[in-house]
Coordinates of C-alpha atoms in Angstrom, one line a residue:
X201 CA 15.7 -3.1 59.2
X202 CA 13.7 -5.1 57.2
X203 CA 15.5 -7.6 55.1
X204 CA 14.6 -9.2 51.4
X205 CA 12.8 -12.0 52.5
X206 CA 11.2 -10.7 55.3
X207 CA 10.6 -7.2 52.6
X208 CA 8.3 -10.4 50.5
X209 CA 6.3 -11.7 52.5
X210 CA 5.2 -8.4 53.8
X211 CA 1.6 -8.3 52.5
X212 CA 1.9 -4.6 51.7
X213 CA 4.9 -4.5 49.9
X214 CA 3.0 -4.3 46.5
X215 CA 0.9 -1.3 47.3
X216 CA 3.5 0.3 49.0
X217 CA 5.5 0.7 45.9
X218 CA 2.9 0.8 43.2
X219 CA 1.9 4.0 46.1
X220 CA 5.5 5.4 45.6
X221 CA 5.0 6.0 41.6
X222 CA 2.1 7.7 42.8
X223 CA 3.8 9.7 44.8
X224 CA 6.8 10.5 43.0
X225 CA 4.9 11.1 40.2
X226 CA 3.4 8.6 37.5
X227 CA -0.1 9.0 36.9
X228 CA -1.0 5.0 37.4
X229 CA 0.9 2.2 37.9
X230 CA 1.3 -1.6 38.6
X231 CA 3.4 -3.6 40.9
X232 CA 3.5 -7.8 40.8
X233 CA 5.8 -10.0 42.7
X234 CA 6.5 -13.5 41.7
X235 CA 7.8 -15.9 44.4
X236 CA 9.4 -19.4 43.7
X237 CA 11.3 -22.7 45.2
X238 CA 11.8 -25.6 42.9
X239 CA 14.4 -28.7 43.9
X240 CA 15.2 -30.8 41.1
X241 CA 17.2 -33.7 41.5
X242 CA 18.7 -36.1 38.4
X243 CA 20.3 -39.4 38.3
X244 CA 22.2 -40.8 36.0
X245 CA 22.9 -44.9 36.2
X246 CA 21.9 -45.2 38.9
X247 CA 23.6 -42.7 41.1
X248 CA 23.0 -39.0 42.1
X249 CA 24.2 -36.7 39.5
X250 CA 22.9 -33.7 39.8
X251 CA 20.4 -31.8 43.0
X252 CA 19.5 -28.3 42.7
X253 CA 17.6 -25.9 45.0
X254 CA 16.4 -22.8 43.6
X255 CA 14.4 -19.8 45.8
X256 CA 13.4 -16.4 44.1
X257 CA 11.5 -13.9 45.1
X258 CA 11.4 -11.0 43.1
X259 CA 9.7 -7.6 41.5
X260 CA 8.3 -6.4 38.6
X261 CA 7.4 -2.6 37.9
X262 CA 5.2 -0.7 35.1
X263 CA 4.3 3.1 35.3
X264 CA 2.7 5.3 33.3
X265 CA 2.9 9.3 32.4
X266 CA 0.1 10.1 29.8
X267 CA 1.0 7.4 27.6
X268 CA 4.0 7.1 28.4
X269 CA 5.8 3.3 30.2
X270 CA 8.3 2.1 31.7
X271 CA 8.9 -1.0 33.3
X272 CA 11.5 -2.2 35.9
X273 CA 12.7 -5.2 37.9
X274 CA 15.2 -6.5 40.7
X275 CA 16.0 -9.7 42.9
X276 CA 17.2 -7.1 45.9
X277 CA 13.9 -5.9 47.7
X278 CA 15.5 -4.4 50.5
X279 CA 14.2 -0.6 50.5
X280 CA 16.6 1.3 49.4
X281 CA 16.6 -1.0 46.0
X282 CA 12.5 -0.4 46.1
X283 CA 12.9 3.0 46.4
X284 CA 15.4 2.9 43.6
X285 CA 13.2 1.0 41.6
X286 CA 10.5 3.5 41.4
X287 CA 13.4 6.6 41.2
X288 CA 14.1 4.4 37.8
X289 CA 10.7 4.1 36.9
X290 CA 9.4 7.5 36.5
X291 CA 12.6 8.1 35.2
X292 CA 12.4 6.6 32.4
X293 CA 8.5 7.4 31.3
X294 CA 9.3 10.3 31.0
X295 CA 11.6 9.1 28.8
X296 CA 9.8 7.0 26.8
X297 CA 8.0 8.3 23.8
X298 CA 4.3 7.6 23.5
X299 CA 2.1 5.0 22.7
X300 CA -1.2 5.3 22.1
X301 CA -2.6 2.4 23.9
X302 CA -1.2 2.3 26.6
X303 CA -2.4 2.3 30.1
X304 CA -3.8 -0.2 32.9
X305 CA -6.6 -2.5 31.5
X306 CA -9.8 -0.8 31.9
X307 CA -11.9 -0.7 35.6
X308 CA -15.0 -2.3 33.7
X309 CA -13.3 -5.3 33.0
X310 CA -11.4 -6.2 35.9
X311 CA -11.9 -9.7 38.2
X312 CA -13.7 -9.3 40.9
X313 CA -12.9 -11.3 44.3
X314 CA -13.7 -13.9 45.6
X315 CA -11.5 -15.9 43.6
X316 CA -12.3 -18.8 42.3
X317 CA -10.8 -22.3 43.8
X318 CA -8.8 -23.8 41.5
X319 CA -7.2 -26.4 43.6
X320 CA -3.5 -25.3 41.5
X321 CA -1.1 -26.2 45.1
X322 CA 0.1 -29.1 47.1
X323 CA 1.7 -28.9 49.5
X324 CA 3.3 -31.6 50.2
X325 CA 6.7 -31.1 48.9
X326 CA 9.2 -34.4 48.3
X327 CA 12.3 -33.8 49.1
X328 CA 15.7 -34.6 47.3
X329 CA 15.7 -37.9 48.6
X330 CA 12.4 -38.6 47.3
X331 CA 12.9 -37.3 43.6
X332 CA 15.8 -39.8 44.0
X333 CA 14.2 -42.3 44.5
X334 CA 11.7 -41.3 41.8
X335 CA 14.2 -40.8 39.0
X336 CA 16.5 -43.9 39.9
X337 CA 13.2 -46.0 39.8
X338 CA 12.1 -44.1 36.5
X339 CA 15.5 -45.4 34.6
X340 CA 16.4 -48.6 35.9
X341 CA 12.3 -50.2 35.1
X342 CA 13.7 -48.3 31.2
X343 CA 16.5 -49.8 31.3
X344 CA 14.6 -53.3 31.1
X345 CA 13.4 -52.3 28.6
X346 CA 14.4 -55.4 26.0
X347 CA 16.5 -53.4 23.4
X348 CA 16.9 -50.2 25.5
X349 CA 21.6 -50.0 25.5
X350 CA 21.8 -46.3 27.3
X351 CA 20.5 -44.4 29.3
X352 CA 20.0 -40.3 29.3
X353 CA 19.2 -39.7 32.7
X354 CA 16.4 -39.4 34.5
X355 CA 15.7 -36.9 36.6
X356 CA 11.9 -35.3 38.9
X357 CA 11.3 -32.3 40.6
X358 CA 9.2 -30.0 42.8
X359 CA 8.5 -26.8 43.0
X360 CA 5.8 -23.8 44.1
X361 CA 5.1 -20.3 43.2
X362 CA 3.1 -17.6 44.5
X363 CA 1.7 -14.4 41.6
X364 CA 1.0 -11.3 43.0
X365 CA -0.1 -8.3 41.0
X366 CA -1.6 -5.0 42.6
X367 CA -2.8 -1.4 40.0
X368 CA -3.1 1.6 41.6
X369 CA -6.7 1.6 39.9
X370 CA -8.4 -1.3 43.1
X371 CA -6.7 -4.4 41.8
X372 CA -5.0 -6.8 44.1
X373 CA -5.5 -10.5 43.4
X374 CA -2.9 -13.7 43.7
X375 CA -2.8 -17.1 43.1
X376 CA -0.1 -20.1 44.2
X377 CA 0.1 -23.1 42.4
X378 CA 2.1 -26.0 42.1
X379 CA 3.3 -28.5 39.9
X380 CA 5.4 -31.9 40.2
X381 CA 7.4 -33.9 37.6
X382 CA 9.2 -36.8 36.3
X383 CA 10.6 -38.2 33.3
X384 CA 13.5 -39.9 31.9
X385 CA 16.0 -40.4 28.6
X386 CA 16.9 -44.0 27.4
X387 CA 18.6 -45.0 24.1
X388 CA 17.7 -48.2 22.2
X389 CA 19.9 -49.4 19.2
X390 CA 19.6 -52.2 16.7
X391 CA 22.2 -53.2 14.2
X392 CA 24.7 -50.6 14.9
X393 CA 21.4 -48.1 14.5
X394 CA 20.5 -46.0 18.2
X395 CA 17.5 -44.5 18.3
X396 CA 16.7 -42.1 22.0
X397 CA 13.0 -42.1 23.5
X398 CA 11.7 -40.7 26.7
X399 CA 8.5 -40.2 28.7
X400 CA 7.7 -37.1 31.0
X401 CA 5.1 -35.4 32.6
X402 CA 4.1 -32.6 35.1
X403 CA 1.5 -32.0 36.9
X404 CA -0.1 -30.2 40.0
X405 CA -0.6 -32.1 42.4
X406 CA 2.1 -35.1 42.8
X407 CA -0.8 -37.7 43.0
X408 CA -1.7 -37.3 40.3
X409 CA 1.5 -38.7 38.6
X410 CA 1.8 -41.7 37.3
X411 CA 3.9 -44.3 38.7
X412 CA 7.9 -44.4 38.1
X413 CA 7.2 -48.0 37.0
X414 CA 4.3 -46.4 33.7
X415 CA 6.9 -43.6 32.9
X416 CA 10.5 -45.5 32.2
X417 CA 8.0 -48.5 30.6
X418 CA 6.7 -45.7 28.7
X419 CA 10.2 -44.4 27.8
X420 CA 11.6 -47.8 26.5
X421 CA 9.1 -48.6 24.7
X422 CA 9.1 -45.9 22.4
X423 CA 13.1 -45.8 22.2
X424 CA 13.2 -49.2 21.1
X425 CA 10.1 -48.9 18.9
X426 CA 12.0 -45.8 16.7
X427 CA 14.9 -48.6 15.7
X428 CA 15.7 -49.2 13.2
X429 CA 14.1 -46.5 11.1
X430 CA 14.1 -46.5 7.0
X431 CA 13.6 -43.7 4.5
X432 CA 10.9 -42.7 2.1
X433 CA 10.2 -41.2 -1.5
X434 CA 9.0 -38.6 -1.6
X435 CA 4.9 -38.5 -2.1
X436 CA 1.2 -37.2 -1.2
X437 CA 0.0 -39.7 1.9
X438 CA -2.6 -39.3 4.5
X439 CA -0.1 -37.8 7.4
X440 CA -1.5 -38.7 11.2
X441 CA -0.4 -37.1 13.9
X442 CA -0.2 -39.1 17.2
X443 CA -1.7 -36.7 20.1
X444 CA 1.7 -35.9 21.8
X445 CA 2.4 -33.7 19.0
X446 CA -0.8 -33.1 17.2
X447 CA -1.0 -29.5 19.2
X448 CA 2.5 -28.5 17.5
X449 CA 0.2 -28.7 14.0
X450 CA -2.6 -26.1 16.0
X451 CA -0.4 -23.8 17.6
X452 CA 0.2 -21.8 14.4
X453 CA -4.1 -20.8 14.7
X454 CA -2.6 -18.8 18.6
X455 CA 0.0 -16.4 16.4
X456 CA -2.5 -16.2 14.2
X457 CA -5.4 -14.8 16.2
X458 CA -3.6 -12.9 18.8
X459 CA -4.5 -9.7 18.9
X460 CA -0.8 -7.5 18.5
X461 CA -0.8 -9.9 14.8
X462 CA -4.1 -9.1 13.7
X463 CA -3.0 -4.9 14.8
X464 CA 0.1 -5.5 12.5
X465 CA -1.9 -7.2 10.0
X466 CA 0.9 -10.1 10.1
X467 CA -1.7 -13.2 9.9
X468 CA -3.3 -15.5 7.8
X469 CA -6.4 -15.6 9.6
X470 CA -6.5 -11.5 9.5
X471 CA -9.5 -12.1 7.3
X472 CA -11.6 -14.7 8.7
X473 CA -13.1 -13.7 11.9
X474 CA -16.6 -15.0 12.1
X475 CA -15.8 -17.2 9.2
X476 CA -14.6 -21.5 8.9
X477 CA -11.4 -22.5 9.9
X478 CA -11.4 -26.0 11.1
X479 CA -14.4 -28.5 9.8
X480 CA -18.3 -28.5 11.0
X481 CA -18.4 -29.6 14.4
X482 CA -14.9 -28.7 15.6
X483 CA -14.6 -27.0 18.9
X484 CA -11.0 -25.7 19.9
X485 CA -11.8 -24.1 23.4
X486 CA -9.8 -22.2 26.3
X487 CA -10.1 -23.0 30.4
X488 CA -8.6 -21.3 33.0
X489 CA -10.8 -22.6 35.3
X490 CA -9.7 -26.2 34.6
X491 CA -9.5 -27.6 38.7
X492 CA -5.0 -28.6 38.2
X493 CA -5.0 -27.2 35.3
X494 CA -1.8 -26.5 34.5
X495 CA -2.9 -23.1 32.5
X496 CA -5.5 -22.8 35.0
X497 CA -5.6 -18.7 36.4
X498 CA -8.6 -17.0 38.1
X499 CA -7.4 -13.9 36.4
X500 CA -4.6 -13.1 33.5
X501 CA -1.8 -10.7 34.2
X502 CA -3.2 -7.8 33.7
X503 CA -5.9 -8.3 36.5
X504 CA -8.9 -8.5 33.8
X505 CA -11.7 -11.8 34.1
X506 CA -11.4 -14.5 32.4
X507 CA -13.5 -17.2 30.8
X508 CA -14.1 -20.5 29.4
X509 CA -14.9 -19.6 25.8
X510 CA -15.1 -21.6 22.4
X511 CA -11.8 -20.1 20.4
X512 CA -13.1 -21.7 17.8
X513 CA -16.5 -23.4 17.4
X514 CA -18.3 -25.5 15.0
X515 CA -14.5 -24.8 13.2
X516 CA -16.1 -21.9 13.3
X517 CA -13.5 -18.7 14.2
X518 CA -15.6 -16.7 17.5
X519 CA -12.2 -13.9 18.8
X520 CA -9.1 -12.6 18.7
X521 CA -6.7 -13.2 22.1
X522 CA -6.6 -9.9 23.6
X523 CA -5.0 -7.4 26.1
X524 CA -6.2 -4.4 27.2
X525 CA -3.1 -2.6 24.3
X526 CA -4.9 -5.0 21.8
X527 CA -7.8 -4.6 22.0
X528 CA -7.5 -0.8 22.5
X529 CA -6.0 -0.8 19.2
X530 CA -8.2 -2.9 17.2
X531 CA -11.2 -1.5 19.1
X532 CA -12.6 -4.0 20.8
X533 CA -12.4 -5.9 25.5
X534 CA -9.4 -7.7 26.3
X535 CA -10.5 -11.4 26.6
X536 CA -8.7 -11.8 29.3
X537 CA -6.1 -13.4 27.4
X538 CA -3.3 -11.0 29.1
X539 CA 0.6 -12.5 29.6
X540 CA 3.5 -11.0 31.2
X541 CA 6.7 -11.6 33.3
X542 CA 8.3 -8.8 35.6
X543 CA 9.5 -6.6 33.0
X544 CA 8.3 -5.9 29.9
X545 CA 4.5 -4.5 28.5
X546 CA 2.0 -8.2 28.0
X547 CA 2.1 -10.4 26.2
X548 CA -1.4 -12.7 25.4
X549 CA -1.2 -16.3 25.8
X550 CA -4.2 -18.6 26.7
X551 CA -4.8 -20.0 29.4
X552 CA -5.7 -24.4 29.4
X553 CA -6.6 -25.2 26.0
X554 CA -7.8 -28.5 24.3
X555 CA -9.6 -29.7 20.4
X556 CA -12.7 -31.6 21.5
X557 CA -11.7 -35.1 20.9
X558 CA -13.9 -37.7 18.3
X559 CA -14.7 -40.7 17.8
X560 CA -12.4 -43.0 16.3
X561 CA -8.5 -44.1 18.5
X562 CA -5.7 -44.0 16.9
X563 CA -5.9 -46.9 15.3
X564 CA -9.4 -46.2 14.2
X565 CA -7.8 -43.2 12.4
X566 CA -5.1 -45.1 11.3
X567 CA -7.5 -47.9 9.4
X568 CA -9.6 -45.3 7.9
X569 CA -6.9 -43.7 6.2
X570 CA -5.5 -47.1 4.7
X571 CA -1.9 -46.4 4.4
X572 CA 0.1 -43.1 4.8
X573 CA 2.1 -41.5 7.7
X574 CA 2.1 -41.7 11.6
X575 CA 3.8 -38.4 13.3
X576 CA 5.7 -39.1 17.0
X577 CA 8.0 -36.8 16.4
X578 CA 8.7 -33.1 14.9
X579 CA 11.3 -30.6 15.0
X580 CA 12.1 -27.5 13.1
X581 CA 8.9 -26.7 12.5
X582 CA 8.7 -23.6 9.6
X583 CA 5.3 -21.2 9.7
X584 CA 4.9 -18.4 7.2
X585 CA 2.5 -16.2 9.3
X586 CA 1.2 -14.0 6.0
X587 CA 0.7 -17.0 3.7
X588 CA -0.4 -19.8 6.6
X589 CA 3.3 -22.2 4.7
X590 CA 4.5 -24.7 7.0
X591 CA 6.0 -27.7 7.4
X592 CA 7.9 -29.7 9.7
X593 CA 11.0 -32.2 9.6
X594 CA 9.0 -35.4 11.0
X595 CA 9.9 -39.0 12.3
X596 CA 7.4 -42.0 13.2
X597 CA 5.8 -45.1 11.3
X598 CA 4.6 -45.3 7.7
X599 CA 1.7 -47.3 7.9
X600 CA -0.3 -49.7 5.9
X601 CA -3.9 -51.5 5.7
X602 CA -3.7 -49.6 9.3
X603 CA -1.5 -51.2 10.5
X604 CA 2.2 -50.1 11.9
X605 CA 4.5 -50.9 9.1
X606 CA 7.7 -49.6 9.5
X607 CA 9.5 -47.0 12.2
X608 CA 10.6 -44.0 9.4
X609 CA 12.7 -41.1 9.6
X610 CA 14.7 -37.6 7.5
X611 CA 11.4 -36.7 6.5
X612 CA 9.5 -33.8 6.6
X613 CA 5.7 -33.1 5.9
X614 CA 3.8 -29.5 4.1
X615 CA 1.3 -27.9 3.2
X616 CA -0.8 -24.6 3.4
X617 CA -2.7 -24.6 7.1
X618 CA -5.8 -23.4 5.4
X619 CA -6.0 -26.5 2.9
X620 CA -5.1 -28.0 6.1
X621 CA -7.3 -27.3 8.8
X622 CA -9.7 -27.6 6.1
X623 CA -10.0 -31.7 6.3
X624 CA -8.3 -32.0 9.8
X625 CA -10.4 -35.5 11.5
X626 CA -10.0 -35.8 15.1
X627 CA -8.7 -38.9 17.3
X628 CA -10.9 -40.2 20.5
X629 CA -7.6 -39.8 22.9
X630 CA -8.1 -36.6 23.7
X631 CA -5.2 -36.1 27.2
X632 CA -5.0 -33.3 29.0
X633 CA -1.0 -33.6 29.5
X634 CA -0.6 -29.8 30.0
X635 CA -1.8 -26.4 29.1
X636 CA -2.3 -27.3 25.3
X637 CA -4.2 -30.4 24.4
X638 CA -5.5 -32.3 21.0
X639 CA -6.5 -35.6 20.2
X640 CA -3.7 -37.4 17.1
X641 CA -5.2 -35.6 14.1
X642 CA -5.6 -37.1 11.0
X643 CA -5.1 -35.3 7.5
X644 CA -5.4 -36.3 4.2
X645 CA -2.7 -35.7 1.0
X646 CA -0.7 -34.5 2.9
X647 CA 2.5 -33.5 0.8
X648 CA 5.7 -35.7 2.2
X649 CA 9.2 -35.2 1.8
X650 CA 11.9 -38.2 1.4
X651 CA 14.7 -39.4 0.2

């Protein structure tokens, strides 16, 4: 008898699942598998606080009967469960409402092998003792920073995953990745008031992870720098968003140019394709092929070929983000941005997105602005998707004569994004820390609500 573990390792489980769905009455089908192993360790005040280990193997099946579709998923991979999975999916599809845009990705859009080698997997999985030592060192260094009062804990993790997609029209692709992370959070105290700060990094290869010492020092420095914040009066002034938070200002672009939003007409950029939305010379690039990138993949989650493209080139919006269903609804072709889990139809997402840097570093942006607000933390952003009206709670530093003067908190910034984007000025401090990265950004004349 085949065990769930053996079934997950079988190279034929997904093709067999697709074939079984077709025999059961489906016109088309696709099956996905996700295998994940992870180990995470947390410490607090030098003592081990938690150890979590996870191993999961899951299946997803999507079937089509005409233009009706249904999806099901399971973590029990036994023969009996897989048979019930097929039976349930086909029965659900027969009862589902028709969707005129439902279907597998067009065959002529599928990626073909050999797939590019993106160097996403590092087999050097550390043990729990190694992770504990790294987390403890990061915490110890952070606590040693003058002004730091207590720890919120250090944490380290290592994980690996494997994703495979098989379709009834001939696609069969898989990729494997790893991730390593290290972080620490601390609380600094000054005159009885406390402020939180931290640092966290995640990478594909363990050798790319910054040292525990550097992460601890940065966590402590950021916490101490925030102590003694002041409230400021409401005003209009230049605002600089530090590179760590700048992507939160840009991220509404992604929702606004996603195919489903355009098809629904709920987008403040719905009439801007081929028009300038960012200043001249500014490029926003999506690159699925960046080696060791946290968002890299050799194909999208429908098996469609992916490509490096400037979503915004020279300030001009060049494309929508499309999966196959949105593309069909808009009379266009998929752009290779389908994203899905084990259950449900695909959505849309980018791969490795970054805004190309400018020529001035963070200090140069502040010097050029003279005085204003430097935002280093953001929470609770609010967006009207139809108009682009945007606001967010922020904290950071007031700067004068290009120099940080004092920390500030309990501040809200607001504006219409189409207007803000037209006045965007880029810093040179682009860092690849995640799957979406930006240099620091300066906007002049931003509404600031304070006390």
